[in-house]
Short mmCIF file of C-alpha atoms in Angstrom, two decimals:
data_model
loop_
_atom_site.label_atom_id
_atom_site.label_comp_id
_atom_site.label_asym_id
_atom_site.label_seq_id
_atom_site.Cartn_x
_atom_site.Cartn_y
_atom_site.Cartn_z
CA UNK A 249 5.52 -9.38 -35.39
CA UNK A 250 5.28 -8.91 -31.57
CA UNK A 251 8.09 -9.61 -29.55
CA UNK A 252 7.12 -12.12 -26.29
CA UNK A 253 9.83 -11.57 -23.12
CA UNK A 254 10.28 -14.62 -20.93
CA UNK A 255 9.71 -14.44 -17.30
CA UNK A 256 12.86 -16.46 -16.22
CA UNK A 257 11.44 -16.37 -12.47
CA UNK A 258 8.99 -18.29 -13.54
CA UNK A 259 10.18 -20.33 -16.28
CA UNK A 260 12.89 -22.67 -14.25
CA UNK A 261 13.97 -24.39 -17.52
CA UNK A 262 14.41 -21.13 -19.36
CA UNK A 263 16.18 -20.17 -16.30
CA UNK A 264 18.86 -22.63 -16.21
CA UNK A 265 19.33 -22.54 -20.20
CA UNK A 266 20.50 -18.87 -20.40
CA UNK A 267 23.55 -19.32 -18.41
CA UNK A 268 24.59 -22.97 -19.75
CA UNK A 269 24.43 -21.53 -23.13
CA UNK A 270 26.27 -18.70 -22.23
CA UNK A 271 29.43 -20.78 -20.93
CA UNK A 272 29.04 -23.19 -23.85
CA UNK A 273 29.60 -20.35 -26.56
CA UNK A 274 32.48 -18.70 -24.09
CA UNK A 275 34.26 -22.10 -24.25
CA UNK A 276 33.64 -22.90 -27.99
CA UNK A 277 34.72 -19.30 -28.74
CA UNK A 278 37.73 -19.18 -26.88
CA UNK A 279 39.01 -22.75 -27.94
CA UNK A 280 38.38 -21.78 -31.44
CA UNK A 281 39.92 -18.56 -31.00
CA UNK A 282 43.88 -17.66 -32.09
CA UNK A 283 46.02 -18.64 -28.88
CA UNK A 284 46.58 -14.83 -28.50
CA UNK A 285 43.18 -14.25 -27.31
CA UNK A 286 41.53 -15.69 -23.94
CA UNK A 287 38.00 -15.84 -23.39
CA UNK A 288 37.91 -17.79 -19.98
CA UNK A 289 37.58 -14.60 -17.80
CA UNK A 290 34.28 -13.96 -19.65
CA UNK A 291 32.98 -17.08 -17.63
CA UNK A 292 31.97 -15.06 -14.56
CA UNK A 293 29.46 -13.88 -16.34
CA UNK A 294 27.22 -16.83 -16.55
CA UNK A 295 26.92 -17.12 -12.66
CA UNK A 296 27.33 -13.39 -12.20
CA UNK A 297 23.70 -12.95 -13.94
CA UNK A 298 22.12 -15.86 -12.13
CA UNK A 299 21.33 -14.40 -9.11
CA UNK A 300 19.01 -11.88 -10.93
CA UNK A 301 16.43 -14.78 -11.61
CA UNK A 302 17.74 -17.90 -9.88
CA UNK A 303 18.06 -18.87 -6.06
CA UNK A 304 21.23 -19.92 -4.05
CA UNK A 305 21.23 -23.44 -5.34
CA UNK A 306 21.01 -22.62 -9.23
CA UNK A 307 23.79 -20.05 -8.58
CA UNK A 308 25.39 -22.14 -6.85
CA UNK A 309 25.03 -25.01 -9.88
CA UNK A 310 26.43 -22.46 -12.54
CA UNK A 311 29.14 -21.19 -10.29
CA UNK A 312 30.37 -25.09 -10.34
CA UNK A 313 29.86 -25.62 -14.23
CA UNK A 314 31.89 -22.48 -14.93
CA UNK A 315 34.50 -23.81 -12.77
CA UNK A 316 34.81 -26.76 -14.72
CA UNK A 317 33.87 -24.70 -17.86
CA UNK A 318 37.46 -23.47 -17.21
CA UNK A 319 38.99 -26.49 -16.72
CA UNK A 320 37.73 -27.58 -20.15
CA UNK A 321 39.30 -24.54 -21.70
CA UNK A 322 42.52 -25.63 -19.81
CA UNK A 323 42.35 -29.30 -21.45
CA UNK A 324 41.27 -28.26 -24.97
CA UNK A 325 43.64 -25.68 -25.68
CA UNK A 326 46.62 -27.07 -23.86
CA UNK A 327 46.70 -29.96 -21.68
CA UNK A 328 49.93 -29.15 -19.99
CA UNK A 329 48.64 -25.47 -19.03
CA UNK A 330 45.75 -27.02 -16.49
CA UNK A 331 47.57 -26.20 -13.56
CA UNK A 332 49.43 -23.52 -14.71
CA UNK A 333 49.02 -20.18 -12.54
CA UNK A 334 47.13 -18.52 -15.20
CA UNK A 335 44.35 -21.11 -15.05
CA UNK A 336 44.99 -21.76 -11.55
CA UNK A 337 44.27 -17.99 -10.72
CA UNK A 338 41.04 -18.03 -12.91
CA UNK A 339 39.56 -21.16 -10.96
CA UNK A 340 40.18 -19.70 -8.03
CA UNK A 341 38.96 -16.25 -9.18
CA UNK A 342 35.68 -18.11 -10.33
CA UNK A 343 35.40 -20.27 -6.99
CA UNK A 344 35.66 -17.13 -5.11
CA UNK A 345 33.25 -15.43 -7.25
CA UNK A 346 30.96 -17.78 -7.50
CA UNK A 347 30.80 -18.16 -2.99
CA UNK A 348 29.78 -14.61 -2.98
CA UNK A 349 27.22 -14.95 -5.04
CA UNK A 350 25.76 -17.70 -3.63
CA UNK A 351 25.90 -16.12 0.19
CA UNK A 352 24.51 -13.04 -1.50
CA UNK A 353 21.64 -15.28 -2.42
CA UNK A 354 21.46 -17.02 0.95
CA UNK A 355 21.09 -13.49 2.23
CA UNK A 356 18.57 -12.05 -0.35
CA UNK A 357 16.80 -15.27 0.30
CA UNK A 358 16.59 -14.37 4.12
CA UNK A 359 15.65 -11.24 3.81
CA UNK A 360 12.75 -11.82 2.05
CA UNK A 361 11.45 -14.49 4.09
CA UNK A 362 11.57 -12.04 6.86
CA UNK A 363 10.06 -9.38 4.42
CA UNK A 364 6.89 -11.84 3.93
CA UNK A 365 6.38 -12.42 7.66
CA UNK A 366 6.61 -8.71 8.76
CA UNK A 367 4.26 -8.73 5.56
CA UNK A 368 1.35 -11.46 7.06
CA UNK A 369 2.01 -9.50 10.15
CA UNK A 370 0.82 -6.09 8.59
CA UNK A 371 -1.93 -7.79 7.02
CA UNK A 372 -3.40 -9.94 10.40
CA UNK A 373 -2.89 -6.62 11.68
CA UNK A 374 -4.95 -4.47 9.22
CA UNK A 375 -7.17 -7.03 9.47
CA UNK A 376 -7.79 -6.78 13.47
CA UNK A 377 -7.72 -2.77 13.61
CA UNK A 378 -9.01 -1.50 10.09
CA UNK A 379 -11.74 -4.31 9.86
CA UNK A 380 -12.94 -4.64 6.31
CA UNK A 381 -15.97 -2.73 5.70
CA UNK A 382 -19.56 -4.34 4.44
CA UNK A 383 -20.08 -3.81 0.12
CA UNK A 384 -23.55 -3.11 1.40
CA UNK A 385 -25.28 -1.72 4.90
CA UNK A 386 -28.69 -1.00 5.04
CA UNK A 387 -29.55 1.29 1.91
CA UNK A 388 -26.35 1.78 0.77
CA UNK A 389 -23.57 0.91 -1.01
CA UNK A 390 -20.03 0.83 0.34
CA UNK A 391 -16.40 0.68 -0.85
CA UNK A 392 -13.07 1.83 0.90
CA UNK A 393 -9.80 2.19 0.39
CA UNK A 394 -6.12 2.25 1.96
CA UNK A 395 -3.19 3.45 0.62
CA UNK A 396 0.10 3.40 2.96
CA UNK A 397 2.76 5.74 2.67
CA UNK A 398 5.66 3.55 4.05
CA UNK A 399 5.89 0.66 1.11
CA UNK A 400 6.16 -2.37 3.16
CA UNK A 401 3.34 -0.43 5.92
CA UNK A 402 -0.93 -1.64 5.58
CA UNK A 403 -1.78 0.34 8.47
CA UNK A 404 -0.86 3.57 9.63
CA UNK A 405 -2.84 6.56 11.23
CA UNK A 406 -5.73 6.42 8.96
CA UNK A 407 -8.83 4.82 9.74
CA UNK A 408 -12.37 4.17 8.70
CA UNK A 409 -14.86 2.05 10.36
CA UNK A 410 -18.89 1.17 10.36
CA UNK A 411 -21.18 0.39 12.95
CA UNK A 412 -25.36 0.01 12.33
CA UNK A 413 -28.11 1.05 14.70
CA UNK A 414 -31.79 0.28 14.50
CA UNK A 415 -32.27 3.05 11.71
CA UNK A 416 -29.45 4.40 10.55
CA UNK A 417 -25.50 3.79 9.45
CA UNK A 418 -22.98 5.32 11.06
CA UNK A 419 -19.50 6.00 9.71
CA UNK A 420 -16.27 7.30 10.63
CA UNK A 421 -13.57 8.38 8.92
CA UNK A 422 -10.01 9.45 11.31
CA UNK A 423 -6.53 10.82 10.71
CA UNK A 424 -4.05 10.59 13.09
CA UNK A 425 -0.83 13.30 13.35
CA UNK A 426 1.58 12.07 11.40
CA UNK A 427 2.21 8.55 9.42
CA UNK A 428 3.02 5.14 9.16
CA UNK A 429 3.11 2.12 11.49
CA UNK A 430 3.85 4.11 14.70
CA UNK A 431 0.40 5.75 14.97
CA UNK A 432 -1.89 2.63 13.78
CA UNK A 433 -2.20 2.19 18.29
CA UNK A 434 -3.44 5.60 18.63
CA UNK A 435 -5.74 5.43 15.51
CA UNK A 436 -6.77 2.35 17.28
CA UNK A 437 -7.87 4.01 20.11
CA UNK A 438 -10.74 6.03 18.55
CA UNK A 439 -11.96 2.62 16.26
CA UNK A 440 -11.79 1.05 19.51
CA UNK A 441 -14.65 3.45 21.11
CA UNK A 442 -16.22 3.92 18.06
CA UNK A 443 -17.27 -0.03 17.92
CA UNK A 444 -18.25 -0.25 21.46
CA UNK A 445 -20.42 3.18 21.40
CA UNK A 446 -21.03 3.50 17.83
CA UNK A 447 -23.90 1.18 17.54
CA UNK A 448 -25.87 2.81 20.44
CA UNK A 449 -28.79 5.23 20.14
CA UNK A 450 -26.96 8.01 21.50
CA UNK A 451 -27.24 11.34 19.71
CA UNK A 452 -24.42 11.79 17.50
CA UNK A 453 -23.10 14.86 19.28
CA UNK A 454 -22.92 13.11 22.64
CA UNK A 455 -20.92 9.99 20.19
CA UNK A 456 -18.64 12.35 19.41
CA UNK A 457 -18.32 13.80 22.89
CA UNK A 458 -17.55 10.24 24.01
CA UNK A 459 -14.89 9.75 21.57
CA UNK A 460 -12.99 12.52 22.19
CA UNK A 461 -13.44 11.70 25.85
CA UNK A 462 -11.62 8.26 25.22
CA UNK A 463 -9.11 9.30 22.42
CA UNK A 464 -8.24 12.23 25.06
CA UNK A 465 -7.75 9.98 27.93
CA UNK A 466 -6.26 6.68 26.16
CA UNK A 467 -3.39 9.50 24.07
CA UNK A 468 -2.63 11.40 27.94
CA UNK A 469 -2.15 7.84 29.30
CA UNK A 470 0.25 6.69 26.79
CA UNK A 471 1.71 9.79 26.44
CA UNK A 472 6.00 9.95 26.83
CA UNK A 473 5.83 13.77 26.70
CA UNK A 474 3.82 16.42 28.70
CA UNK A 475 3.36 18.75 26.15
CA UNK A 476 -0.17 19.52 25.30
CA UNK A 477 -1.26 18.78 21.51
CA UNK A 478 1.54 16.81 20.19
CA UNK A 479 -1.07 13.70 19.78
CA UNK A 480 -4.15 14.53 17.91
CA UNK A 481 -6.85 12.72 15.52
CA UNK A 482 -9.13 14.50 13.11
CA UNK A 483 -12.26 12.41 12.53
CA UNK A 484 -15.85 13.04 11.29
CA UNK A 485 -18.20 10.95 11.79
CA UNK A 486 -21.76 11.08 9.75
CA UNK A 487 -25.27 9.28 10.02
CA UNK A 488 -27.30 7.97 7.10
CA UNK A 489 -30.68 7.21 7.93
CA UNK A 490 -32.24 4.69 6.12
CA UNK A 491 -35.37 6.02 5.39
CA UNK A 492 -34.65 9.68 5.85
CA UNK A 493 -32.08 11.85 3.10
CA UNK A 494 -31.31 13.75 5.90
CA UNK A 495 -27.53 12.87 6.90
CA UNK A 496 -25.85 13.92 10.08
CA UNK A 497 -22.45 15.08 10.54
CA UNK A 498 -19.96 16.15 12.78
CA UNK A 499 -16.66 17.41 11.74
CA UNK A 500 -13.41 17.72 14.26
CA UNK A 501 -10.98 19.54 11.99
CA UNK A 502 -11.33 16.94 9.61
CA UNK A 503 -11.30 17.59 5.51
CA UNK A 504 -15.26 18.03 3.91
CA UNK A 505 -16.41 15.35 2.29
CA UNK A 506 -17.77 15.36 -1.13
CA UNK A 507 -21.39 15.12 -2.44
CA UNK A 508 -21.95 13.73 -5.91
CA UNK A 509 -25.64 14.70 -6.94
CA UNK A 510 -26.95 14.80 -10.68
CA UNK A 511 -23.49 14.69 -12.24
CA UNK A 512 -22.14 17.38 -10.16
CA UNK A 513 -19.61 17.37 -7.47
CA UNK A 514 -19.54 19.77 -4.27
CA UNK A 515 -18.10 20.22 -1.19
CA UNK A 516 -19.89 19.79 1.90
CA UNK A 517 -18.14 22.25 4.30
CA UNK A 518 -19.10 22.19 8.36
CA UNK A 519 -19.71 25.56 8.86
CA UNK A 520 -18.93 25.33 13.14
CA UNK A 521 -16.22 22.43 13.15
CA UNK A 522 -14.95 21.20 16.43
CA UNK A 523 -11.17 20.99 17.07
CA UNK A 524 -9.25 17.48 16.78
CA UNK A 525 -9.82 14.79 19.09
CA UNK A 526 -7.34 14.23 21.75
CA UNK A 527 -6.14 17.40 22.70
CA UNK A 528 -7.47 17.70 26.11
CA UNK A 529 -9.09 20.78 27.06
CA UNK A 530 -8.36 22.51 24.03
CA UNK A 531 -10.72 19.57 22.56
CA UNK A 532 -13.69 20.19 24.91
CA UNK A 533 -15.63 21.68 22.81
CA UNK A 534 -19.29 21.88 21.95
CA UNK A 535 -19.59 19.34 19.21
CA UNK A 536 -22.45 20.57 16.53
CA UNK A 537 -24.10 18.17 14.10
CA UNK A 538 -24.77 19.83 10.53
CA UNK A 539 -27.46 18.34 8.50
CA UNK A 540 -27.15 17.92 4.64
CA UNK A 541 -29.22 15.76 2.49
CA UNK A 542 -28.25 12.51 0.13
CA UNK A 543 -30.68 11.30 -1.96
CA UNK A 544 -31.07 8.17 -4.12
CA UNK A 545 -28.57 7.59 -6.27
CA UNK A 546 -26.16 10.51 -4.51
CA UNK A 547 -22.92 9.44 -3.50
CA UNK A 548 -20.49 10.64 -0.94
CA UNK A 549 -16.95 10.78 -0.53
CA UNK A 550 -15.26 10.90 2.99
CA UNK A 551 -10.94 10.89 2.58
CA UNK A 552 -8.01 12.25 4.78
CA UNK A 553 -6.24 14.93 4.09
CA UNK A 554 -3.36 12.12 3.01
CA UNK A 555 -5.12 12.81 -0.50
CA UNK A 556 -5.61 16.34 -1.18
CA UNK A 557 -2.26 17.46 0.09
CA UNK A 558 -0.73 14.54 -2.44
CA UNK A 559 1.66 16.78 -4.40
CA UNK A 560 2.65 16.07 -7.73
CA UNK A 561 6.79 16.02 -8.85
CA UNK A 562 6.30 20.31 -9.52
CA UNK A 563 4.74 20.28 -5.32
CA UNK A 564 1.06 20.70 -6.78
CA UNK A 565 -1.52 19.48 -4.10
CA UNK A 566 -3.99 16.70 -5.84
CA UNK A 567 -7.18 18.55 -6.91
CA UNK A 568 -9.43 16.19 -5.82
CA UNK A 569 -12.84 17.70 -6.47
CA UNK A 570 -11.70 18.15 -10.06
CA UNK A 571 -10.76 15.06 -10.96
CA UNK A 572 -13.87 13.78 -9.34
CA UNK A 573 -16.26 15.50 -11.97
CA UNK A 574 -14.67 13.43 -14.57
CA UNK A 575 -16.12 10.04 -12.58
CA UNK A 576 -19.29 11.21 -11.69
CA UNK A 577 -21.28 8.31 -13.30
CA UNK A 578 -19.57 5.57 -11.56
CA UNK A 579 -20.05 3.12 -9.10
CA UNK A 580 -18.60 3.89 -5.58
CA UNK A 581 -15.99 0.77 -6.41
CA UNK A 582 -15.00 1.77 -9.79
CA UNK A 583 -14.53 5.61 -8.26
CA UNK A 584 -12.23 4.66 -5.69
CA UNK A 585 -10.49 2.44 -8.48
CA UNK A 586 -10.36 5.42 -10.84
CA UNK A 587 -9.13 7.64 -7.86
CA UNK A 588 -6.68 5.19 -6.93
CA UNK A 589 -5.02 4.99 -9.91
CA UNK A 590 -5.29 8.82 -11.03
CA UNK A 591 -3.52 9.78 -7.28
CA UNK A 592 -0.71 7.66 -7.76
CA UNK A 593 -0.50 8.94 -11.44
CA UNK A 594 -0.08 12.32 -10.26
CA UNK A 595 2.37 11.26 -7.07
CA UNK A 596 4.49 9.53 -9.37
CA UNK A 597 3.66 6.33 -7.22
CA UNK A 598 4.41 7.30 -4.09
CA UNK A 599 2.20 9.01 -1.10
CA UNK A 600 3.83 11.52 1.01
CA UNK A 601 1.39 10.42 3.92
CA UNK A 602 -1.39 7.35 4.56
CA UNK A 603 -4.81 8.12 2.52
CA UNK A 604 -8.13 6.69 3.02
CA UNK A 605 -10.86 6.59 1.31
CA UNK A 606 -14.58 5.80 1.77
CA UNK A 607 -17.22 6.32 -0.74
CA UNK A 608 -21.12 5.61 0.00
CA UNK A 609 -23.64 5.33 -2.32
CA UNK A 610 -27.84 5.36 -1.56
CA UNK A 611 -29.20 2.70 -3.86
CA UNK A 612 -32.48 3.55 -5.68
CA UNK A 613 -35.55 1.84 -4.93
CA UNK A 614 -38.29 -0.08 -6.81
CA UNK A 615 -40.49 2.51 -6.93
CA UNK A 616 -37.98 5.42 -7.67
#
C-alpha cells in the first residue's frame, strides 16, 4: 500500500487541522491524566510547528487557541487554580511564545516578498541582456542554456547571443573573469557590439577585431583600477553558412567546442587562438578564422569553461566530452536537458562558476 504525504502549504484545511488536533489531544490528555502529571507546557507545540507551513495570521490563530487551550486546562482540572501563578506563568509563557512566532512570520513573510522582486528583477534583466535565442535560424536548430552559480543570480558573466546575415548564422558564445551578478555589465558590453555589428557582412576576423576593440575600450572606461588584465572576456564566435558545411571560427582563449558527427564526439581545437578580449594591447592580436565542416544532421556544442572545470565532491573536473558520447543520438534540446541534469548530478547541485551552453544542430533536407 503506498503511503500519500500531504502538502500542508497547499492544503489550507489540512493546514489548520494538524495543530487544532494537536491541542485537543494535549488538553484531553492532560485533564484525564493523574493530577501529578501536567501536560499544558506541551501546548507550545501546536503554534511552535505552524510557522513551518502556515503564514503570520494562522500562527497567529493557533498561538490564541493554545492560549485559551490553557485556560481550559485551568477550568477543567481546577477552577480555583485559573489564576494561580502556575497557569498564570504558562499563559504568559504561551502569549510570549506565540508573538515571536508570529513576528518571525511577519519577517519570513518580508523577506520573501523582497526575494521575489529582486527575483522579477533578475529575470527582466536576463531577459534584456541574455535575449532568448530562436529554436530555429536558418538551417538549423537551436537550444541554450544558463545555469547561475549564485542561487538567487539569472545572469552573470556568461553570455550567448545570435545575429543572421544574408547567408549565414552567426553565434557567440563569451565568458567573463570571474562570476555572478557583478560581471553581467561587462558581459554586456561584448553582446552589446555583437548585435549592432554582428549582422553585417564584415569578415568574421575584422567582427572579431571590432569586438575586442569595444570590449577593450568600454572595460578601460569603466575601469576602478589601472592595472592591465584584471578585466577580460573569452569569446568565440563561429559562422554557419546556410548552404555551405563549411563553418567559420574564431577562438579568443575560449574552450573548443564539440562536434557530434556519426555517433562520435570530438573536439574542435583552434590551432592559432587569439588572447581574451579586453586586455588592451596584450589583446591586439591578429585574429585567425579556422574552418571546420558540419554537415547535416552534425551537431555542435559551444559551453564556458563554467562546465568543464565543474568539480565533483572528490575535486574531479566534469568530463564533458565523455559524457557526451553517451547522448549522441539526441536532439540539441534533449542534450542540453541530459547535460543539465548529469552536471548538477556530478556537482552535487551546485556550480562553482556561471555555465552556458549552446548546442546547434543542421537539419537534414528533403532530398538528403
Amino acid at each position: 500500500m503506498a503511503l500519500r504525504f500531504v502538502d500542508l502549504r497547499r492544503s489550507p484545511r489540512a493546514a489548520v487541522l494538524l495543530p487544532v488536533a494537536l491541542l485537543i489531544t494535549i488538553v484531553v490528555v492532560d485533564v484525564l491524566a493523574p493530577p501529578h502529571i501536567h501536560l499544558g507546557p506541551l501546548l507550545v507545540a501546536a503554534p511552535a510547528i505552524t510557522p513551518a507551513f502556515g503564514g503570520a495570521r494562522l500562527t497567529a490563530f493557533v498561538a490564541v487557541l493554545a492560549v485559551a487551550a490553557q485556560a481550559v486546562i485551568a477550568v477543567l482540572r481546577d477552577d480555583r487554580q485559573l489564576f494561580s501563578a502556575n497557569h498564570q506563568a504558562q499563559i504568559v509563557a504561551l502569549v510570549v511564545v506565540g508573538a515571536s512566532l508570529v513576528l518571525f512570520c511577519l519577517l519570513r513573510e518580508r523577506r520573501n516578498r523582497e526575494l521575489r522582486q529582486v527575483r522579477h528583477v533578475s529575470e527582466t534583466a536576463q531577459r534584456l541582456i541574455l535575449r532568448p535565442l530562436p529554436k530555429r535560424i536558418g538551417p538549423l536548430r537551436v537550444a541554450s542554456l544558463y545555469l547561475g552559480a549564485e542561487a538567487e543570480a539569472r545572469i552573470g558573466g556568461d553570455v550567448y547571443a545570435v545575429e543572421r546575415t544574408d547567408s549565414s548564422t552567426r553565434l557567440l558564445i563569451g565568458d567573463a573573469r570571474g562570476k555572478g551578478m557583478p560581471l553581467a555589465g561587462e558581459a554586456a558590453l561584448l553582446l552589446d557590439a555583437f548585435h549592432l555589428a554582428g549582422h553585417r557582412q564584415a569578415p568574421l576576423d575584422a567582427l572579431a577585431a571590432h569586438l575586442n576593440s569595444s570590449v577593450t575600450w568600454s572595460l578601460a572606461d569603466g575601469a576602478e583600477s589601472d592595472e592591465p588584465g584584471e578585466s577580460f572576456i573569452t569569446a568565440a564566435i563561429v559562422e554557419i553558412p546556410d548552404e555551405d558545411d563549411t563553418v567559420r571560427m574564431v577562438d579568443c582563449g575560449h574552450p573548443p567546442p564539440i562536434l557530434v558527427r556519426d555517433g562520435r564526439v570530438s573536439t574542435v581545437e583552434a590551432p592559432r587562438p587569439a588572447p581574451p578580449m579586453g586586455l588592451g594591447e596584450l589583446s591586439a592580436a591578429h585574429f585567425h578564422v579556422e574552418e571546420f565542416t558540419l554537415g547535416a544532421g552534425d551537431r555542435l556544442l559551444l559551453y564556458t569553461d563554467g562546465v568543464t572545470e565543474a568539480r565533483d565532491p572528490e575535486g574531479v573536473f566534469y568530463p564533458l566530452a565523455a559524457r557526451m558520447e553517451s547522448w549522441t543520438d539526441c536532439h540539441v534540446e534533449a542534450l542540453l536537458h541530459h547535460l543539465k541534469r548529469d552536471l548538477l548530478a556530478h556537482t552535487g547541485g551546485r556550480l562553482g562558476d556561471d555555465a552556458a551552453l549552446v548546442a546547434v544542430e543542421r537539419q537534414r533536407t528533403s532530398a538528403q
